[in-house]
Each structure stands twice: as C-alpha cells, then as structure tokens.
C-alpha cells in the first residue's frame, strides 16, 4: 500500500463548478498535512496546510479525518487558473528531518 | 530574493557519464532535499540533509551521491548515469517549519 494515495483523475470541470479531491494516508502517527499545487512542468508550491478542525482559504477548504486517515480538498467556484495537479502531502513521523511524503497527485482541468 | 535555484535547468547526458546537479538556496535553511519526479510515482526522496555535513538516504538513493559542505549548497551527483535516472529532479529546503520550498527543477535525460 502506498503511504499516500490519491485519485489521479483527471478531473475535467466547467468554470464555476465545485470539485473535491480525496486522499488517504497509511501512517496513523503522521501529524502534519498539506495540499501542494503543481502547474505543468513547474515546481510544487504549498497551497494550504490542513488542520484537524478543518480550514478554509478563500474558495479552498481542507479537511482532515484522523480516524479514517483521510484528507480532502474542496474547491468552490472553479477558475481556469485552478487548472493544475494537486498533491496531497503528509509528514513522515519518524526522525526530525522534516521529511514529507507526496501523493502522486490529482490532475484538474477547469474548462471555459 | 533569489530563493532556491537549480542548475542546469536541462541536461542531456550519455549512459555511464558522471553528472552533477546543483542546488543553491539563499535563506540559510537548515534542511535540504533532493527529489525525483516520474510519471506514476510522484515525488520520491533521494537524499536529504539536516545541516552542513549531515546527509542521509531517502527512499531511492541508489546511484546517487550528495555532499553538503556549505549550508547553502546541496549538489547531487549521478556517479554513472543510467537511462532509469532520466527524470525531473527537484531540490527543496525548509527551516524549522514543515513547508518545503522547491527549486524550479532540472530535467535530465540519459541517452
């Protein structure tokens, strides 16, 4: 089983749609969770951290379910500029080297 | 604010050759990382470093060597390049927090 699993998509949605991505992780000791965004042929960049109580940043809402080891990202009112690959990221709980484990990513295309 | 840079951005080399990918960051971050990204595998950690002169293996270290004599530099060397090492290589850094900042990547092709 992969440490972090995501539906690879692709998700093709019209502008203005709401889309949700899901992710599961295998290590119950993980403490830090993130969503990164990666545009085509570019480096990954942090989109948002995911907190236990859930958090929102504009049109983006992230939620964490520790019992199910499940993370989600909801994008409302999709824009063309949201087209990218979204990476679910979880810390490796062992050691202090700030290691992260990246999911393979979910590809989103927002259509005009 | 230069941030984190990688060079070269593109490299074509032949099987068996040694090649070094450079990574430089201007933030004085303690931690630095090398990843490779391939279709179907996502980002996989090759090596990481917690500080100057401290390095350790990641998930896929075979065929790679790293060094970190200065905090700001973290070169990655392929001692004898193989076709399976054709990939996009990303360097990243972080300080005490968990967010990692990535360089623009190096696209390496081994023929």
Coordinates of C-alpha atoms in Angstrom, one line a residue:
Chain A
X1 CA 0.0 0.0 0.0
X2 CA 1.3 3.5 -0.9
X3 CA 1.9 5.8 2.1
X4 CA -0.2 8.5 0.5
X5 CA -2.9 7.6 -2.1
X6 CA -4.8 9.9 -4.3
X7 CA -7.3 9.5 -7.2
X8 CA -5.1 10.6 -10.2
X9 CA -8.1 11.9 -12.2
X10 CA -8.1 13.7 -14.5
X11 CA -11.0 15.8 -13.3
X12 CA -12.4 18.0 -16.0
X13 CA -14.9 20.5 -14.7
X14 CA -16.6 23.6 -16.1
X15 CA -15.8 27.1 -14.7
X16 CA -17.8 27.8 -11.6
X17 CA -18.1 24.2 -10.6
X18 CA -17.3 22.8 -7.2
X19 CA -14.8 19.9 -7.1
X20 CA -13.5 17.7 -4.3
X21 CA -10.3 15.7 -4.1
X22 CA -9.6 13.0 -1.6
X23 CA -6.5 11.4 -0.2
X24 CA -5.7 8.7 2.3
X25 CA -2.5 8.1 4.2
X26 CA -1.2 5.0 5.9
X27 CA 0.8 6.1 8.9
X28 CA -1.5 7.0 11.8
X29 CA 1.4 8.7 13.5
X30 CA 1.6 11.5 10.9
X31 CA 1.0 14.9 12.3
X32 CA 1.3 17.4 9.5
X33 CA -0.8 17.5 6.4
X34 CA -0.7 19.7 3.3
X35 CA -2.0 20.3 -0.1
X36 CA 0.5 21.4 -2.7
X37 CA -0.2 22.7 -6.2
X38 CA 1.9 21.9 -9.2
X39 CA 1.5 23.6 -12.5
X40 CA 2.6 21.8 -15.6
X41 CA 6.4 21.4 -15.8
X42 CA 6.8 23.7 -12.7
X43 CA 7.8 23.1 -9.1
X44 CA 5.3 22.2 -6.4
X45 CA 4.1 25.1 -4.2
X46 CA 2.2 25.0 -0.9
X47 CA -1.5 25.6 -1.4
X48 CA -2.5 25.2 2.2
X49 CA -1.9 23.3 5.4
X50 CA -4.6 21.0 6.7
X51 CA -5.6 21.3 10.3
X52 CA -7.6 18.9 12.5
X53 CA -10.5 21.3 12.8
X54 CA -10.6 21.9 9.1
X55 CA -9.6 25.2 7.5
X56 CA -10.6 27.5 4.7
X57 CA -8.7 29.9 2.5
X58 CA -11.0 31.7 0.1
X59 CA -12.5 29.2 -2.3
X60 CA -10.5 26.4 -0.9
X61 CA -11.5 24.2 2.1
X62 CA -9.3 21.5 3.5
X63 CA -10.5 18.8 6.0
X64 CA -8.8 16.1 7.9
X65 CA -10.3 12.9 9.4
X66 CA -7.7 11.3 11.6
X67 CA -9.9 8.3 12.5
X68 CA -10.2 7.4 8.8
X69 CA -6.8 8.8 7.8
X70 CA -8.4 10.8 5.1
X71 CA -7.8 14.3 3.8
X72 CA -9.9 16.3 1.4
X73 CA -9.7 19.5 -0.6
X74 CA -12.8 21.3 -1.8
X75 CA -12.5 24.0 -4.5
X76 CA -15.6 26.2 -5.0
X77 CA -16.4 28.4 -7.9
X78 CA -13.6 26.9 -10.0
X79 CA -11.5 29.2 -12.1
X80 CA -9.5 28.5 -15.3
X81 CA -6.4 29.3 -13.2
X82 CA -7.1 26.5 -10.8
X83 CA -6.1 24.0 -13.6
X84 CA -3.1 22.2 -12.1
X85 CA -2.1 19.0 -10.3
X86 CA -2.9 18.9 -6.6
X87 CA -0.6 16.9 -4.4
X88 CA -1.6 15.5 -1.0
X89 CA 1.4 15.6 1.3
X90 CA 1.9 14.1 4.7
X91 CA 4.9 14.3 7.1
X92 CA 6.9 11.2 8.0
X93 CA 6.5 11.0 11.7
X94 CA 9.9 9.3 12.4
X95 CA 13.0 11.4 13.0
X96 CA 13.4 15.1 12.8
X97 CA 14.5 15.6 9.2
X98 CA 11.2 17.3 8.2
X99 CA 10.6 14.6 5.6
X100 CA 7.4 14.7 3.6
X101 CA 5.7 12.0 1.6
X102 CA 3.9 13.2 -1.5
X103 CA 0.9 11.6 -3.2
X104 CA 1.1 11.1 -7.0
X105 CA -1.3 14.0 -7.5
X106 CA -4.8 14.6 -8.9
X107 CA -5.0 16.5 -12.2
X108 CA -7.6 19.1 -12.5
X109 CA -8.6 20.9 -15.7
X110 CA -11.1 23.7 -15.5
X111 CA -12.9 24.2 -18.8
X112 CA -14.3 27.5 -20.1
Chain B
X1 CA 15.3 37.5 -3.1
X2 CA 16.9 34.7 -5.1
X3 CA 15.4 31.9 -3.0
X4 CA 16.3 28.4 -4.2
X5 CA 17.9 27.9 -7.6
X6 CA 19.0 24.8 -9.6
X7 CA 21.4 24.3 -12.4
X8 CA 21.4 23.3 -15.1
X9 CA 17.8 23.5 -15.9
X10 CA 18.1 21.0 -18.7
X11 CA 20.8 18.3 -19.2
X12 CA 21.3 15.6 -21.7
X13 CA 24.0 13.1 -20.9
X14 CA 25.1 9.6 -22.0
X15 CA 24.9 6.4 -20.1
X16 CA 27.9 5.9 -17.9
X17 CA 28.8 9.6 -17.5
X18 CA 29.0 11.4 -14.2
X19 CA 26.8 14.4 -13.9
X20 CA 26.2 16.8 -11.0
X21 CA 23.1 18.8 -10.4
X22 CA 23.5 21.9 -8.4
X23 CA 21.2 23.4 -5.8
X24 CA 21.7 26.7 -4.0
X25 CA 19.4 28.5 -1.5
X26 CA 19.8 32.0 -0.1
X27 CA 17.6 31.6 3.0
X28 CA 20.1 29.7 5.2
X29 CA 17.6 26.9 5.7
X30 CA 18.9 24.0 7.7
X31 CA 17.2 21.2 5.8
X32 CA 17.6 20.5 2.1
X33 CA 16.2 17.7 0.0
X34 CA 16.6 16.1 -3.4
X35 CA 13.5 14.5 -5.1
X36 CA 12.9 12.9 -8.4
X37 CA 9.6 13.1 -10.1
X38 CA 8.4 10.4 -12.6
X39 CA 5.0 9.7 -14.1
X40 CA 3.1 7.4 -11.9
X41 CA 5.4 7.7 -8.9
X42 CA 5.0 11.3 -7.8
X43 CA 7.9 12.9 -5.9
X44 CA 10.3 10.5 -4.4
X45 CA 13.0 11.5 -1.9
X46 CA 16.6 10.6 -3.0
X47 CA 18.7 12.2 -0.2
X48 CA 18.2 14.8 2.4
X49 CA 20.4 16.9 4.7
X50 CA 19.6 18.3 8.1
X51 CA 22.6 20.7 8.2
X52 CA 26.1 21.1 6.7
X53 CA 28.0 17.9 6.7
X54 CA 24.9 15.9 7.7
X55 CA 23.2 13.9 5.0
X56 CA 21.1 10.8 4.9
X57 CA 19.4 8.5 2.4
X58 CA 15.8 8.8 1.3
X59 CA 13.6 6.4 -0.5
X60 CA 15.6 5.9 -3.7
X61 CA 19.3 6.7 -3.1
X62 CA 21.0 4.1 -5.2
X63 CA 23.2 5.5 -7.9
X64 CA 23.3 9.0 -6.3
X65 CA 25.8 10.8 -4.1
X66 CA 25.4 14.1 -2.2
X67 CA 27.5 16.4 -0.2
X68 CA 26.9 19.5 1.9
X69 CA 30.0 21.3 2.8
X70 CA 28.1 24.7 3.0
X71 CA 24.6 25.3 4.3
X72 CA 23.5 27.0 1.1
X73 CA 24.6 24.3 -1.4
X74 CA 23.5 20.7 -1.8
X75 CA 24.8 19.1 -5.0
X76 CA 23.5 15.8 -6.3
X77 CA 25.9 13.6 -8.3
X78 CA 25.0 10.7 -10.5
X79 CA 28.2 8.7 -10.5
X80 CA 27.5 6.6 -13.6
X81 CA 24.2 7.7 -15.2
X82 CA 21.7 5.1 -16.4
X83 CA 18.6 5.5 -18.5
X84 CA 16.4 4.8 -15.5
X85 CA 17.7 8.1 -14.0
X86 CA 16.0 10.1 -16.7
X87 CA 13.7 12.2 -14.7
X88 CA 12.9 15.7 -13.3
X89 CA 14.9 16.5 -10.3
X90 CA 13.7 19.0 -7.7
X91 CA 15.7 20.4 -4.8
X92 CA 13.8 21.8 -1.8
X93 CA 14.6 23.4 1.5
X94 CA 13.0 24.2 4.8
X95 CA 13.7 25.6 8.2
X96 CA 12.0 24.7 11.4
X97 CA 8.6 24.5 9.8
X98 CA 7.3 21.8 7.6
X99 CA 6.6 23.7 4.4
X100 CA 9.2 22.9 1.8
X101 CA 10.2 25.4 -0.8
X102 CA 11.2 23.9 -4.2
X103 CA 13.6 25.0 -6.8
X104 CA 12.5 25.1 -10.5
X105 CA 13.8 21.7 -11.3
X106 CA 16.3 20.1 -13.6
X107 CA 15.1 18.0 -16.5
X108 CA 17.7 15.2 -17.0
X109 CA 17.8 12.9 -20.0
X110 CA 20.2 10.0 -20.1
X111 CA 20.6 8.5 -23.6

